Amino acid sequence: MKKYIALIKVGMQKELMYRANFCIGIFSMALSFAVELAIWSAVYQDKAEIENITYEGMVIYAVMTSLLQRFLGNGTDEQIGADFQSGSIVASFLTPLGLPMRYSLQELGKGLLNALALLVLFIPYCIWKRDILSAVQPQQWLLFLLAVILSYLLFSIINYMLGIITFWTNSNIGIYMLKMACINIFSGMFIPVAFYPGLLKDICMALPFQSIYYFPLTIIMGEARGMQIAYGLAGQLLWAGALAAGCLIMHQRAMRQVVIQGG
């Protein structure tokens, strides 16, 4: 257990190495949150609800999306690709932890620190809107926490796969843009998937990205209940298992290629 905690601390320390960048990132997210709230206030001005989602539900969605964004971060795909390309990835053979676990725990440290810092900024707003947030039941918070843990696992696996693809294609920018497009469009990060037109909504629900943001947020908004939550959690597990199996095969092939090239 100590080695896991140590890696989480390393991630936090790395994030605090450039304190100015850290503070700017938190301030930028807080500003984006204020803009997002202004937009949704305008959209809901004369409407009680849209697609069965009330304005109060959108407030919760905006708050939790911002925190989830800081918690998940941008991922480690670029760093993983660079380590594979340089050959330094072979040093992982000397560590007691597997390579995916090492990257994931360090990123977890960064995410926890960022989410906590943003939460501190949100405290006055949460107190102001306590009537909305207090409507969320304790069991919803617990199920949301479970879904977030699984979404982090899924996001970490996707990032590791993309890191290996970056190594194979030698296209850091291209893979990063592809990931951002998929996450921004198909995950429901900024707009709930329920607002999407029919075909695009069906595509989103068939892909794993909606399990990262949209599904956990439907729990906290009260949109998902009972069997919907059970199916959603099962979907997260199935996607994580399937992608982890593919990731293992890709990792083994990439490691052989690194060794053959003399890395």
XYZ file of C-alpha atoms in Angstrom:
263
model
C 0.000 0.000 0.000
C 2.883 2.354 0.774
C 4.187 2.186 -2.804
C 0.775 3.189 -4.166
C 0.540 6.169 -1.816
C 4.112 7.126 -2.698
C 3.280 7.244 -6.414
C 0.183 9.366 -5.730
C 2.373 11.786 -3.751
C 4.866 11.898 -6.634
C 2.038 12.929 -8.951
C 1.036 15.733 -6.591
C 4.624 16.932 -6.288
C 5.044 16.988 -10.061
C 1.879 19.039 -10.410
C 3.158 21.585 -7.868
C 6.558 21.952 -9.525
C 5.141 24.796 -11.626
C 2.821 26.512 -9.210
C 1.977 29.379 -11.544
C 0.702 26.963 -14.195
C -1.253 25.077 -11.537
C -2.959 28.250 -10.272
C -3.688 29.476 -13.791
C -5.270 26.124 -14.647
C -7.550 26.259 -11.613
C -8.509 29.881 -12.309
C -9.227 29.078 -15.968
C -11.527 26.228 -14.979
C -13.377 28.457 -12.509
C -13.811 31.073 -15.228
C -15.058 28.453 -17.698
C -17.547 27.302 -15.062
C -18.906 30.846 -14.656
C -19.304 31.197 -18.430
C -21.027 27.814 -18.645
C -23.506 28.780 -15.928
C -24.295 32.039 -17.740
C -24.972 30.124 -20.947
C -27.279 27.610 -19.276
C -29.101 30.417 -17.447
C -29.843 32.006 -20.814
C -30.921 28.690 -22.353
C -33.304 27.920 -19.468
C -34.617 31.476 -19.135
C -38.191 30.682 -20.239
C -38.133 26.894 -19.811
C -38.824 24.712 -16.801
C -36.869 21.807 -18.287
C -35.232 20.612 -21.503
C -35.209 16.922 -22.432
C -36.476 16.178 -18.902
C -33.471 17.968 -17.379
C -34.303 20.914 -15.096
C -32.155 23.992 -14.586
C -31.294 22.730 -11.101
C -30.073 19.508 -12.702
C -27.895 21.507 -15.107
C -26.365 23.426 -12.190
C -25.332 20.119 -10.610
C -24.111 18.933 -14.028
C -21.943 22.043 -14.472
C -20.440 21.840 -10.966
C -19.632 18.142 -11.139
C -18.383 18.313 -14.733
C -15.831 20.947 -13.753
C -14.621 18.876 -10.807
C -14.525 15.713 -12.917
C -12.525 17.493 -15.623
C -9.859 18.516 -13.124
C -9.876 15.062 -11.549
C -9.421 13.176 -14.816
C -7.029 15.715 -16.322
C -5.720 15.431 -19.874
C -4.358 11.922 -19.495
C -0.870 10.545 -19.996
C -0.994 9.389 -23.614
C 1.613 11.902 -24.815
C 4.054 11.005 -22.011
C 3.535 7.285 -22.608
C 4.139 7.678 -26.346
C 7.290 9.707 -25.711
C 8.629 7.110 -23.249
C 8.042 4.314 -25.738
C 9.709 6.301 -28.540
C 12.777 7.119 -26.424
C 13.118 3.548 -25.177
C 13.093 4.674 -21.535
C 9.990 2.549 -21.088
C 12.229 -0.521 -20.586
C 13.149 0.852 -17.155
C 9.694 -0.331 -16.058
C 11.086 -3.865 -15.911
C 13.078 -2.774 -12.861
C 10.083 -1.444 -10.910
C 7.815 -3.525 -8.644
C 4.678 -2.022 -10.205
C 3.352 -2.528 -13.712
C 3.781 0.350 -16.110
C 0.047 1.182 -16.530
C -0.374 1.235 -12.751
C 2.566 3.602 -12.322
C 1.250 6.115 -14.848
C -2.301 5.827 -13.518
C -1.375 6.413 -9.867
C 0.794 9.431 -10.633
C -2.012 10.908 -12.712
C -4.412 10.147 -9.854
C -2.269 12.277 -7.554
C -2.458 15.182 -9.988
C -6.203 14.746 -10.384
C -6.943 14.634 -6.674
C -4.901 17.779 -6.068
C -6.580 19.686 -8.903
C -10.092 18.599 -7.942
C -9.511 19.517 -4.287
C -8.145 22.957 -5.202
C -11.130 23.655 -7.482
C -13.539 22.409 -4.821
C -12.112 24.967 -2.379
C -12.933 27.704 -4.914
C -16.429 26.274 -5.361
C -17.264 26.228 -1.643
C -18.901 29.708 -1.595
C -21.020 28.843 -4.641
C -21.973 25.454 -3.178
C -23.078 27.166 0.035
C -25.128 29.643 -2.007
C -26.759 26.795 -3.973
C -26.971 24.411 -1.022
C -30.721 23.926 -1.569
C -29.973 22.405 -4.994
C -27.024 20.281 -3.916
C -28.711 19.108 -0.701
C -31.444 17.535 -2.833
C -28.934 14.881 -3.922
C -29.495 11.771 -1.805
C -26.604 10.038 0.037
C -27.009 6.873 -2.053
C -26.635 8.984 -5.197
C -23.295 10.294 -3.947
C -22.093 6.761 -3.214
C -23.141 5.441 -6.624
C -21.643 8.502 -8.281
C -18.341 7.878 -6.488
C -18.328 4.266 -7.699
C -19.065 5.376 -11.256
C -16.262 7.980 -11.090
C -13.768 5.315 -9.972
C -14.743 3.160 -12.951
C -14.647 6.157 -15.303
C -11.116 6.932 -14.124
C -10.113 3.329 -14.770
C -11.646 3.463 -18.247
C -10.028 6.821 -19.023
C -6.612 5.520 -17.892
C -6.878 2.459 -20.129
C -7.872 4.563 -23.146
C -4.943 6.910 -22.519
C -2.480 4.037 -22.317
C -3.785 2.597 -25.582
C -3.486 5.977 -27.270
C 0.050 6.331 -25.915
C 1.035 3.070 -27.610
C -0.660 4.171 -30.844
C 1.334 7.402 -30.634
C 4.507 5.312 -30.447
C 3.507 3.297 -33.508
C 2.349 6.221 -35.631
C 4.844 8.816 -34.343
C 2.022 11.370 -34.466
C 1.646 12.991 -31.043
C -0.442 15.930 -32.217
C -2.734 13.808 -34.382
C -3.528 11.314 -31.627
C -4.006 14.099 -29.072
C -6.467 15.912 -31.349
C -8.334 12.648 -31.989
C -8.633 12.032 -28.258
C -9.826 15.557 -27.553
C -12.426 15.311 -30.313
C -13.752 12.006 -28.975
C -13.793 13.146 -25.350
C -15.270 16.588 -26.068
C -17.975 15.369 -28.458
C -18.910 11.833 -27.456
C -18.492 11.943 -23.667
C -21.052 14.623 -22.837
C -18.395 16.703 -21.134
C -19.919 20.067 -22.039
C -23.427 19.203 -23.238
C -25.490 16.288 -21.880
C -25.849 13.501 -24.429
C -29.626 13.727 -23.894
C -29.526 17.039 -25.803
C -27.915 15.476 -28.897
C -29.973 14.724 -32.030
C -31.109 11.127 -32.528
C -28.314 9.596 -34.621
C -25.471 11.355 -32.787
C -27.009 10.360 -29.455
C -27.168 6.704 -30.539
C -23.521 6.823 -31.638
C -22.462 8.343 -28.314
C -24.312 5.726 -26.300
C -22.665 2.939 -28.323
C -19.145 4.212 -27.572
C -17.235 3.985 -24.262
C -16.660 7.739 -23.953
C -20.109 8.499 -22.516
C -19.238 6.190 -19.605
C -16.438 8.571 -18.626
C -18.473 11.739 -18.092
C -22.133 11.491 -19.030
C -23.152 8.333 -17.169
C -21.684 9.306 -13.751
C -23.253 12.750 -14.071
C -26.731 11.313 -14.798
C -26.536 9.580 -11.410
C -25.822 12.764 -9.498
C -28.520 14.649 -11.440
C -31.059 11.950 -10.625
C -31.638 11.168 -14.308
C -30.418 7.569 -13.958
C -32.200 5.337 -11.474
C -32.463 1.695 -10.498
C -31.670 -0.649 -13.369
C -30.347 2.245 -15.489
C -27.549 2.693 -12.960
C -26.927 -1.057 -12.806
C -26.691 -1.285 -16.600
C -24.444 1.774 -16.697
C -22.024 0.362 -14.119
C -22.010 -2.992 -15.906
C -21.273 -1.166 -19.168
C -18.307 0.601 -17.568
C -16.932 -2.715 -16.325
C -17.421 -4.427 -19.684
C -15.737 -1.607 -21.592
C -12.864 -1.506 -19.095
C -12.374 -5.269 -19.349
C -12.520 -5.346 -23.151
C -10.188 -2.373 -23.588
C -7.807 -3.688 -20.920
C -7.487 -6.961 -22.838
C -6.737 -5.064 -26.040
C -4.339 -2.806 -24.151
C -2.408 -5.814 -22.828
C -1.913 -7.185 -26.350
C -0.811 -3.773 -27.627
C 1.572 -3.340 -24.683
C 3.269 -6.688 -25.318
C 3.736 -5.933 -29.010
C 5.052 -2.439 -28.279
C 7.527 -3.732 -25.688
C 8.872 -6.306 -28.171
C 9.295 -3.546 -30.748
C 11.191 -1.362 -28.252
C 13.564 -4.213 -27.377
C 14.127 -5.136 -31.043
C 14.996 -1.527 -31.845
C 17.567 -1.560 -29.041
C 15.687 0.638 -26.600
